[in-house]
CSV table of C-alpha atoms in Angstrom, one decimal:
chain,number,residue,atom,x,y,z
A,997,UNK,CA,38.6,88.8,-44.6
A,998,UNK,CA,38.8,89.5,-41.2
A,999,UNK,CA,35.9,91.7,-41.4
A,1000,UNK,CA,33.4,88.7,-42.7
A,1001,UNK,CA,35.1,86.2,-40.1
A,1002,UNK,CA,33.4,88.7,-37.5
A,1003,UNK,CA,30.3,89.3,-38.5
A,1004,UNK,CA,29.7,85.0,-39.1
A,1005,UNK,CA,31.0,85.0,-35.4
A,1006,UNK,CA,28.5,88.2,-34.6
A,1007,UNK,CA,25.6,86.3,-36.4
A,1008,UNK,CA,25.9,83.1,-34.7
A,1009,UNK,CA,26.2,84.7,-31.1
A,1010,UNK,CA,22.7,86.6,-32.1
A,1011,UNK,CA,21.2,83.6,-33.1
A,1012,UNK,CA,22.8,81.6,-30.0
A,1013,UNK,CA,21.4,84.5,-27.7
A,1014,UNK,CA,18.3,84.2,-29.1
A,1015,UNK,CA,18.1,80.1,-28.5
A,1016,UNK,CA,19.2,80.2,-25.0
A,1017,UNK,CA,17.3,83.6,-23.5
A,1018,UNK,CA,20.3,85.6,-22.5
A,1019,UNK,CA,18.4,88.5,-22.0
A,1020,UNK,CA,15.6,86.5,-20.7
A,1021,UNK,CA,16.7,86.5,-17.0
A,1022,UNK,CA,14.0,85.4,-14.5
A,1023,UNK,CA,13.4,86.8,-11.2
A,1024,UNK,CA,13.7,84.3,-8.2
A,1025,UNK,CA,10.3,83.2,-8.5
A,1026,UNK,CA,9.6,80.1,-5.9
A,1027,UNK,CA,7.4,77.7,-6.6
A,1028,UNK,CA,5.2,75.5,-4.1
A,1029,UNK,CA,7.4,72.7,-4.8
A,1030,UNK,CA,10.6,74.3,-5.1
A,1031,UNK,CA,12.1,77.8,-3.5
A,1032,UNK,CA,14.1,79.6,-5.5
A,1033,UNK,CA,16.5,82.4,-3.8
A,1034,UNK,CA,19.4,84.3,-4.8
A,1035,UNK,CA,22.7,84.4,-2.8
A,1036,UNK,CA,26.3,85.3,-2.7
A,1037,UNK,CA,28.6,82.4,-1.8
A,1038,UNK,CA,32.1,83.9,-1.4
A,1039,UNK,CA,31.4,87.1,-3.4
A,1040,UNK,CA,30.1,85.3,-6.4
A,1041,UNK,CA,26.4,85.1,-7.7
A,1042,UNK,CA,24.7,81.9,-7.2
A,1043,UNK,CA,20.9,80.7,-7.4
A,1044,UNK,CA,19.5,78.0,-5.4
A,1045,UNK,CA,16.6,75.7,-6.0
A,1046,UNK,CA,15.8,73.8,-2.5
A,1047,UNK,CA,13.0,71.2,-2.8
A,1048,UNK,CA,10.5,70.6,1.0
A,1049,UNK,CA,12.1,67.6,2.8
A,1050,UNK,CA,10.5,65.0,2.3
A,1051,UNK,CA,9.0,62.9,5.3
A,1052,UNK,CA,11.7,60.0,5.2
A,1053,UNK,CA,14.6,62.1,5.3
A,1054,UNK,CA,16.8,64.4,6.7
A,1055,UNK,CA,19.3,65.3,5.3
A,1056,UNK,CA,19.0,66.2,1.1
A,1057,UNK,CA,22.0,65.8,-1.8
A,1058,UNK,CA,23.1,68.6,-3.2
A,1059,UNK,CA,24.5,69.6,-7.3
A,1060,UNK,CA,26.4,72.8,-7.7
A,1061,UNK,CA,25.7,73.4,-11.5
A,1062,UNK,CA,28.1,75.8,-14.1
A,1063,UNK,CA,25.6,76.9,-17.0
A,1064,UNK,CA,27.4,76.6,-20.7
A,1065,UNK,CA,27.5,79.6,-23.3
A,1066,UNK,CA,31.1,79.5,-24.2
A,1067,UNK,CA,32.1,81.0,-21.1
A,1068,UNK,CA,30.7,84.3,-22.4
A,1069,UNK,CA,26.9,83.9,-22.6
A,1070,UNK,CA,24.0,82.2,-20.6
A,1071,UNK,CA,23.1,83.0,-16.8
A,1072,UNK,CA,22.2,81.0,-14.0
A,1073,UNK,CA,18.6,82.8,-14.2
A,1074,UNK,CA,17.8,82.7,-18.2
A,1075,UNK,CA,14.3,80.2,-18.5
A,1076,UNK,CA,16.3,77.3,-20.1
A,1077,UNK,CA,18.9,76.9,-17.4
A,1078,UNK,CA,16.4,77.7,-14.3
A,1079,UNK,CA,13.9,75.5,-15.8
A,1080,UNK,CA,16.8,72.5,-15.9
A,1081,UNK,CA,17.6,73.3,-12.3
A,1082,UNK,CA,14.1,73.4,-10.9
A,1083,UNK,CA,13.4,69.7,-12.6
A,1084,UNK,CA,16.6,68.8,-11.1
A,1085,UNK,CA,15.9,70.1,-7.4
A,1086,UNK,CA,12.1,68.4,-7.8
A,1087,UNK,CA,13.2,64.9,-9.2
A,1088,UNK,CA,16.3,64.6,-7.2
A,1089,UNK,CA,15.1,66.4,-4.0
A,1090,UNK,CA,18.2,68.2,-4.2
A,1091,UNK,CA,19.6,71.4,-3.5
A,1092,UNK,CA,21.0,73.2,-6.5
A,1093,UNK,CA,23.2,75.5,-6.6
A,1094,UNK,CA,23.7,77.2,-9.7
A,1095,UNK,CA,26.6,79.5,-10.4
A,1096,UNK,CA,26.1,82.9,-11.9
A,1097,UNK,CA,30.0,83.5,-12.8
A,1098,UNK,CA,31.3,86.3,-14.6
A,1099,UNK,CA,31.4,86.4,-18.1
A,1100,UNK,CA,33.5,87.3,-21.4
A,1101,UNK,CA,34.2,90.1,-22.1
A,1102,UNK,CA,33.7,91.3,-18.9
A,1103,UNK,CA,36.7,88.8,-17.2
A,1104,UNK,CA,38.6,86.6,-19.4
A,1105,UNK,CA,40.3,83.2,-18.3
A,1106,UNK,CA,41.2,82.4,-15.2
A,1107,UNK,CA,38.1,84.7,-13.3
A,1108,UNK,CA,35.5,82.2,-14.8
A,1109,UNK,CA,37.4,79.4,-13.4
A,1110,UNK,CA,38.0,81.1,-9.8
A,1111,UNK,CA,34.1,82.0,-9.4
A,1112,UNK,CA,33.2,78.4,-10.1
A,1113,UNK,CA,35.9,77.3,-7.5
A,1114,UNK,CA,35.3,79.9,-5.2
A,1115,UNK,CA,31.2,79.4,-4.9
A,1116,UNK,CA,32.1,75.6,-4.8
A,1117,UNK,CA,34.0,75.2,-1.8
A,1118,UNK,CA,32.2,77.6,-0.1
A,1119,UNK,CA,29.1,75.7,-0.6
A,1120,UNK,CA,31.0,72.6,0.3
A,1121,UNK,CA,31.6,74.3,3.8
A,1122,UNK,CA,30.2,72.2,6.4
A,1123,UNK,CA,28.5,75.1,7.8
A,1124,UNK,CA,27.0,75.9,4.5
A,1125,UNK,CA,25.9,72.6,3.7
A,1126,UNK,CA,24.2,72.2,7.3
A,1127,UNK,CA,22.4,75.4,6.5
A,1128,UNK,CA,20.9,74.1,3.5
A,1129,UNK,CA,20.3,70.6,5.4
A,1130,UNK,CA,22.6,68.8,2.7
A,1131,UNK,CA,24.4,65.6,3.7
A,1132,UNK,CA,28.1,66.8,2.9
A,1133,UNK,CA,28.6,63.0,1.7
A,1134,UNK,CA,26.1,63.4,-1.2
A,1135,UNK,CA,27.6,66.4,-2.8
A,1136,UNK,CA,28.0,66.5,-7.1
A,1137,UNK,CA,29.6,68.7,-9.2
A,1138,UNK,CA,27.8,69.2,-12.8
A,1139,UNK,CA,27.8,71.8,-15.9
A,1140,UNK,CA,27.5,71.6,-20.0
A,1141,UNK,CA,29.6,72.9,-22.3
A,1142,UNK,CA,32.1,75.4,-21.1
A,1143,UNK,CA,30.2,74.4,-17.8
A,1144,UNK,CA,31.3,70.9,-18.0
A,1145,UNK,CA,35.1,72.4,-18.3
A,1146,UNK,CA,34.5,74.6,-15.5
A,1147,UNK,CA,33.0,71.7,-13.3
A,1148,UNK,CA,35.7,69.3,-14.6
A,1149,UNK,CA,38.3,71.7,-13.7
A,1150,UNK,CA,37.4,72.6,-10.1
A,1151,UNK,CA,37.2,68.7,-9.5
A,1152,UNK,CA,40.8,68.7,-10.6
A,1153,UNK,CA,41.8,70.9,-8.3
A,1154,UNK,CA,39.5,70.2,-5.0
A,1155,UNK,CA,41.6,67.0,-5.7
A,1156,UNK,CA,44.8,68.7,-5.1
A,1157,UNK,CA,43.6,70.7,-1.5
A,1158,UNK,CA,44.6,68.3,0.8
A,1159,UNK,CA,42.9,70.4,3.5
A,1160,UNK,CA,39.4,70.2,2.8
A,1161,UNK,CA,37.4,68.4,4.4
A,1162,UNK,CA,33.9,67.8,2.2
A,1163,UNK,CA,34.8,66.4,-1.2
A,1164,UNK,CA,32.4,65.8,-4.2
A,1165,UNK,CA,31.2,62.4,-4.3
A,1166,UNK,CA,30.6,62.5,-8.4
A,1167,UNK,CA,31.0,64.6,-11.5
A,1168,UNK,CA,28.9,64.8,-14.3
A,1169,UNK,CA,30.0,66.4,-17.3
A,1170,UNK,CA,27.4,67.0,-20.3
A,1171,UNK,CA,28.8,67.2,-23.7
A,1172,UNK,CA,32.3,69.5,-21.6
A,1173,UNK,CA,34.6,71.3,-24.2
A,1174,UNK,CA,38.3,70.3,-22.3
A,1175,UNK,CA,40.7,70.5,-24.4
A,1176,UNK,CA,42.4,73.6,-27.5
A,1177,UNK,CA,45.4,70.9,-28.4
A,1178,UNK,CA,44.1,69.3,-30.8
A,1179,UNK,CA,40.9,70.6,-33.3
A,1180,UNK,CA,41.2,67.7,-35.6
A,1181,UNK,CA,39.5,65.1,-33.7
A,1182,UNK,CA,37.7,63.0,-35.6
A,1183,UNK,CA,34.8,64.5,-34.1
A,1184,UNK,CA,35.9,68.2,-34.6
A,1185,UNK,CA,36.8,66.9,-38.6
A,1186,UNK,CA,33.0,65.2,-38.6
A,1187,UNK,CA,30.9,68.0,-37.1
A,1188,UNK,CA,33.1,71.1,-38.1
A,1189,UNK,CA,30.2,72.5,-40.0
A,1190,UNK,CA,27.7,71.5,-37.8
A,1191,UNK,CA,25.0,74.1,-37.0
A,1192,UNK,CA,24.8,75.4,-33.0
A,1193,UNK,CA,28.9,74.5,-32.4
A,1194,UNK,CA,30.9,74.7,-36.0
A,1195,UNK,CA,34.3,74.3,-35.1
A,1196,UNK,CA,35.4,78.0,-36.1
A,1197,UNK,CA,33.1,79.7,-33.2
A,1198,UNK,CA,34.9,76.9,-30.9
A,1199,UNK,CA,37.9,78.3,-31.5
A,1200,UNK,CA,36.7,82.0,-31.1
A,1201,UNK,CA,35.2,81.1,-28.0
A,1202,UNK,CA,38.6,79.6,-26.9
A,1203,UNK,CA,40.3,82.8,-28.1
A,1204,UNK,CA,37.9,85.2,-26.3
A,1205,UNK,CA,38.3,82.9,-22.9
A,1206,UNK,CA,42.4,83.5,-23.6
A,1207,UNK,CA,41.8,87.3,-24.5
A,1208,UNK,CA,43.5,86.6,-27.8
A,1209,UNK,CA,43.3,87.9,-31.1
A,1210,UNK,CA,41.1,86.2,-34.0
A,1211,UNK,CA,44.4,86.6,-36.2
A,1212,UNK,CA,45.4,83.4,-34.4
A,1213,UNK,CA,42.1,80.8,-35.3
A,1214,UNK,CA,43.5,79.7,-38.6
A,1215,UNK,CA,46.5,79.2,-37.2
A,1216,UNK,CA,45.1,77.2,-34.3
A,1217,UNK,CA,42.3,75.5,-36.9
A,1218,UNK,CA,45.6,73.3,-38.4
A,1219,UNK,CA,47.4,72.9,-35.3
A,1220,UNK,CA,50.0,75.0,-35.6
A,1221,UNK,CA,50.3,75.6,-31.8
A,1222,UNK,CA,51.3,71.9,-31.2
A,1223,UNK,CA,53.5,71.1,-33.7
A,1224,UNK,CA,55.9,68.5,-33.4
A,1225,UNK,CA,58.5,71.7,-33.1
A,1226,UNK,CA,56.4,73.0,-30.8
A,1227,UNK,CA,58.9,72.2,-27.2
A,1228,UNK,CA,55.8,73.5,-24.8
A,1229,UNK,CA,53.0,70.8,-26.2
A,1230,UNK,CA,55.6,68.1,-26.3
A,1231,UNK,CA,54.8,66.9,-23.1
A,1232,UNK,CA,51.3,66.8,-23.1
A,1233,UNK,CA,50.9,64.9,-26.6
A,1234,UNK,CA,50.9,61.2,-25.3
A,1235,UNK,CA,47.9,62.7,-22.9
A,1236,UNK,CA,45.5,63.5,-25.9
A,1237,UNK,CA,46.3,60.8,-28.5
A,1238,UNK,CA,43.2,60.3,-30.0
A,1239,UNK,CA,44.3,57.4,-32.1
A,1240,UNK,CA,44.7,55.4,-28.8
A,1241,UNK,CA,41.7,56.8,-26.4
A,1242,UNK,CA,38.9,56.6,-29.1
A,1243,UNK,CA,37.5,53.7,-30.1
A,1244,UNK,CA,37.1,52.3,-33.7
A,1245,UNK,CA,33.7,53.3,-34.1
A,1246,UNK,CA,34.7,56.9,-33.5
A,1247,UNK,CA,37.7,57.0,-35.1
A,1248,UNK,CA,36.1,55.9,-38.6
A,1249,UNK,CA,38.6,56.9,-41.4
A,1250,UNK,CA,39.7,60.4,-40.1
A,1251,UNK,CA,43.5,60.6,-39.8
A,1252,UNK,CA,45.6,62.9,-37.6
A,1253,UNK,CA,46.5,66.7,-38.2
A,1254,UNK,CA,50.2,67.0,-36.7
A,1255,UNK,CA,52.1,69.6,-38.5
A,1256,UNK,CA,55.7,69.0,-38.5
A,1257,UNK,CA,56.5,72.9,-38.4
A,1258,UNK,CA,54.4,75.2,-36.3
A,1259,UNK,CA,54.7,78.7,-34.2
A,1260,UNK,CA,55.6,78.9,-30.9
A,1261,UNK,CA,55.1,82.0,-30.5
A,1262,UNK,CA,50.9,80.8,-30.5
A,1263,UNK,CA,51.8,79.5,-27.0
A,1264,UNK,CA,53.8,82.6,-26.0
A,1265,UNK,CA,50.9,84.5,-26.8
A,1266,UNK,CA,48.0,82.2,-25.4
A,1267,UNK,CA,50.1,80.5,-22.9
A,1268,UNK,CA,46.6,79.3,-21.4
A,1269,UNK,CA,46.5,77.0,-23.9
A,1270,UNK,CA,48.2,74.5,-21.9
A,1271,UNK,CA,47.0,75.8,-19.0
A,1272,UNK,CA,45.5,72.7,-17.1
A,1273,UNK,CA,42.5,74.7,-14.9
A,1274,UNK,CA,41.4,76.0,-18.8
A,1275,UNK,CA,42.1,71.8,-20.5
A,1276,UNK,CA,41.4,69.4,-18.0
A,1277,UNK,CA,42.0,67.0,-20.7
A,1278,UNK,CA,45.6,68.0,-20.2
A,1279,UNK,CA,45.7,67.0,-16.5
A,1280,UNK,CA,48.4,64.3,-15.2
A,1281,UNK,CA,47.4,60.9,-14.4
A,1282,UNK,CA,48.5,61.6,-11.0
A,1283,UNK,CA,45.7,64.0,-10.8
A,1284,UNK,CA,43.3,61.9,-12.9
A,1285,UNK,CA,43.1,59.3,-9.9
A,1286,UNK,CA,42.0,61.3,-7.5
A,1287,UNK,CA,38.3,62.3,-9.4
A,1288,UNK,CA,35.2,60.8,-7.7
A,1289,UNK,CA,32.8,58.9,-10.0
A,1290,UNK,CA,32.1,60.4,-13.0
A,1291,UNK,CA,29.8,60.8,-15.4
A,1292,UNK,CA,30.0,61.8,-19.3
A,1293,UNK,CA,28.0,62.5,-21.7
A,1294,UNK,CA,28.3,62.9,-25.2
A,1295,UNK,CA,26.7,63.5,-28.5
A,1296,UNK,CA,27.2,62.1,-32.0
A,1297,UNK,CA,26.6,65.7,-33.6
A,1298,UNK,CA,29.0,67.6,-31.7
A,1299,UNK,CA,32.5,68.7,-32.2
A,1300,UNK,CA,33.0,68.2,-28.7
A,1301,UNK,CA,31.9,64.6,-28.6
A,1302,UNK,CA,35.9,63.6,-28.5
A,1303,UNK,CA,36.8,65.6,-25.7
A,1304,UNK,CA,34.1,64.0,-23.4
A,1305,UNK,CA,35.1,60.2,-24.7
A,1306,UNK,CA,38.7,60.9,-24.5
A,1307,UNK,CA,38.2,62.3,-20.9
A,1308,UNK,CA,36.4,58.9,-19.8
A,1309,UNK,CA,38.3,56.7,-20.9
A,1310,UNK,CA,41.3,58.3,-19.2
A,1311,UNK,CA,40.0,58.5,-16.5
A,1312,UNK,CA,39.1,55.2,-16.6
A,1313,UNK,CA,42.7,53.9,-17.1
A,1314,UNK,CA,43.3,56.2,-14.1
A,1315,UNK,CA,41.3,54.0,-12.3
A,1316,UNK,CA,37.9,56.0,-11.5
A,1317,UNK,CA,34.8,54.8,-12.3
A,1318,UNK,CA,33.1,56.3,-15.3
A,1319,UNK,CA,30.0,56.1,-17.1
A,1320,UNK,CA,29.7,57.2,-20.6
A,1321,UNK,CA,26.5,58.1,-21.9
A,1322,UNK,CA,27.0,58.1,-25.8
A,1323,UNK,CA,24.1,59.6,-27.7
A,1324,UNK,CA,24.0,58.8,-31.8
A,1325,UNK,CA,21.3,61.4,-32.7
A,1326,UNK,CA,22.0,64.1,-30.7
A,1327,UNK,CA,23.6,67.6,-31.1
A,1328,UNK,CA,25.6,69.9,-29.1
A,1329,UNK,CA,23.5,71.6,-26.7
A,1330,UNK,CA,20.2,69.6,-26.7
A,1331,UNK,CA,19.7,68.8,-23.1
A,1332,UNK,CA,18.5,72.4,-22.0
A,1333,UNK,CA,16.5,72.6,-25.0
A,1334,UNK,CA,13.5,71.4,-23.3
A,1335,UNK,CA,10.4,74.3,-23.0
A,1336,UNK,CA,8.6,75.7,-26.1
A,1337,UNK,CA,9.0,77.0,-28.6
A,1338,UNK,CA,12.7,74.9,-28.5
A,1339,UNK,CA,11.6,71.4,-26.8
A,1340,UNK,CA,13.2,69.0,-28.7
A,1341,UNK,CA,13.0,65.1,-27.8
A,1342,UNK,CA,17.0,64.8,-27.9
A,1343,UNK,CA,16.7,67.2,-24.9
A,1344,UNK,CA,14.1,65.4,-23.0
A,1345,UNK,CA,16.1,61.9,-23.8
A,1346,UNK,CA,19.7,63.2,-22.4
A,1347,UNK,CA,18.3,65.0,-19.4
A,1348,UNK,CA,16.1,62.3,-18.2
A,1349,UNK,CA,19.1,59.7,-18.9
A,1350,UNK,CA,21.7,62.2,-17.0
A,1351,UNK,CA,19.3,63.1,-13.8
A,1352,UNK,CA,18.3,59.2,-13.8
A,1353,UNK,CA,22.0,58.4,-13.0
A,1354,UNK,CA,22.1,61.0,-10.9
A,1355,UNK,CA,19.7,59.8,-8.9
A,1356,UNK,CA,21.0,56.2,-8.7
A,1357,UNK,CA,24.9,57.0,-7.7
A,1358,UNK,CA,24.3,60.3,-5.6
């Protein structure tokens, strides 16, 4: 049994390396409209893309950007995500810092979650910023996927360094996975066969970030780490009740998976789990208040689509402005699925919709 479970999972990470050019890293190849150079921002990797000033300006924005891949695939230099970045330096006149952080199984959770922090605040240096002529009031924070939880995450906490003196002005999270509390969303129920993110490699990816063992993903399929017996993930239930945040339309028929009896020892084991810099979702309302402007989007055809609309709309009762960019025919992924021989429409539609508000509210 558990031999099969591993080579699904071994298949699908072949096929998802394939689809996103792991091994496809590019050289920092500049452009005439765009110069591409490799750096080290507080010992961790980063590219950046720096468009010319233009005439009328002189100071540019900036985006630091966290690639997806499940926290364990992907690079800041692969075709797909350095394409996305150049189009986003060019149309934006940005610079774009994209993070090269460390990878499973090399480091397991937190180290992904300190190199995106890390390279973030040292970008957000004033020194740094002045270097690269960016106006420290026009500063974003952006990733997809595990990307989006890394982004969303280091938002949280900037929040909480009352020291710092250059904050983010937005957030935009694309299709972000941010929360392992619950994986019988409606959305996780709809999708949970649905080809480039079934739910049962989400968990594995969740497993792998914890440095757990794959003995615990049925477990974790039914919810049997936040029982109602469960005394750890008591606290955080009334955060990520989906049967309040969601509306109708998502909600459709599906009914909640709470197991009355569960295993505590899943938490003891994983205690990450409820581990706030690995769940935003998780995060106090408190905390929640303090995020600049954000932006979400989702997709119809993704597991994750419930994590992103539950994450608006409490930050929206927290008080911040959010837009959520809600996309019926669209599937897990799509936006850096843009060159040949994967260039797909659903990619071209989300990433023109997510740099267009970019470009209005940075």
């Amino acid at each position: 049994c558990h031999l099969i479970h591993y080579l699904r999972l071994s298949h699908h990470l072949i096929v998802l390396n394939y689809l996103i050019g792991t091994f496809d890293k590019l050289k920092s190849v500049s452009s005439e409209r765009i110069t591409i150079t490799d750096a080290v921002f507080d010992g961790v990797e980063v590219r950046v893309f720096e468009p010319p000033a233009r005439q009328d300006e002189t100071l540019k924005r900036g985006v630091v950007y966290i690639h997806g891949g499940g926290w364990a695939l992907a690079s800041a230099r692969t075709s797909l995500y350095n394409n996305l970045c150049r189009i986003m330096a060019e149309s934006l006149s940005a610079v774009v810092v994209s993070v090269e952080y460390r990878l499973v199984p090399e480091v397991c959770f937190p180290e992904q979650f300190h190199d995106a922090l890390r390279a973030t605040k040292h970008f957000l240096h004033p020194d740094v910023l002045a270097e690269y002529s960016v106006d420290p009031s026009r500063v974003a924070i952006s990733g997809d996927s595990a990307g989006g939880n890394l982004a969303a995450a280091v938002c949280q906490q900037l929040s909480k360094e009352e020291h710092l003196t250059v904050r983010p002005k937005l957030q935009a999270l694309i299709y972000p996975v941010l929360q392992a509390f619950d994986f019988n969303t409606p959305s996780y129920q709809q999708n949970m066969n649905m080809p480039v993110l079934p739910r049962y490699v989400m968990i594995n990816y969740w497993i792998d970030y914890f440095n757990g063992n794959y003995d615990l993903a049925h477990s974790l399929m039914i919810n049997n780490h936040t029982a109602l017996d469960v005394s750890q993930a008591l606290s955080f239930r009334g955060r990520l009740n989906w049967t309040s945040l969601l509306p109708s339309a998502f909600k459709k028929n599906y009914k909640p998976v709470i197991q009355t009896t569960g295993k505590a020892e899943i938490i003891q084991k994983l205690p990450a789990l409820l581990d706030v810099r690995a769940v935003p979702l998780l995060a106090e309302n408190e905390i929640l208040q303090l995020q600049p402007k954000t932006y979400v989007l989702t997709c119809e055809n993704d597991v994750l689509r419930d994590d992103g609309v539950m994450y608006a709309k409490r930050l929206e009762n927290a008080g911040v402005e959010v837009t959520l960019d809600h996309f019926d025919d669209c599937f897990h992924g799509c936006m850096i699925f843009t060159i040949w021989p994967t260039d797909f429409s659903a990619g071209v539609q989300t990433r023109n919709s997510y740099i267009k508000w970019l470009d209005e509210n940075l």
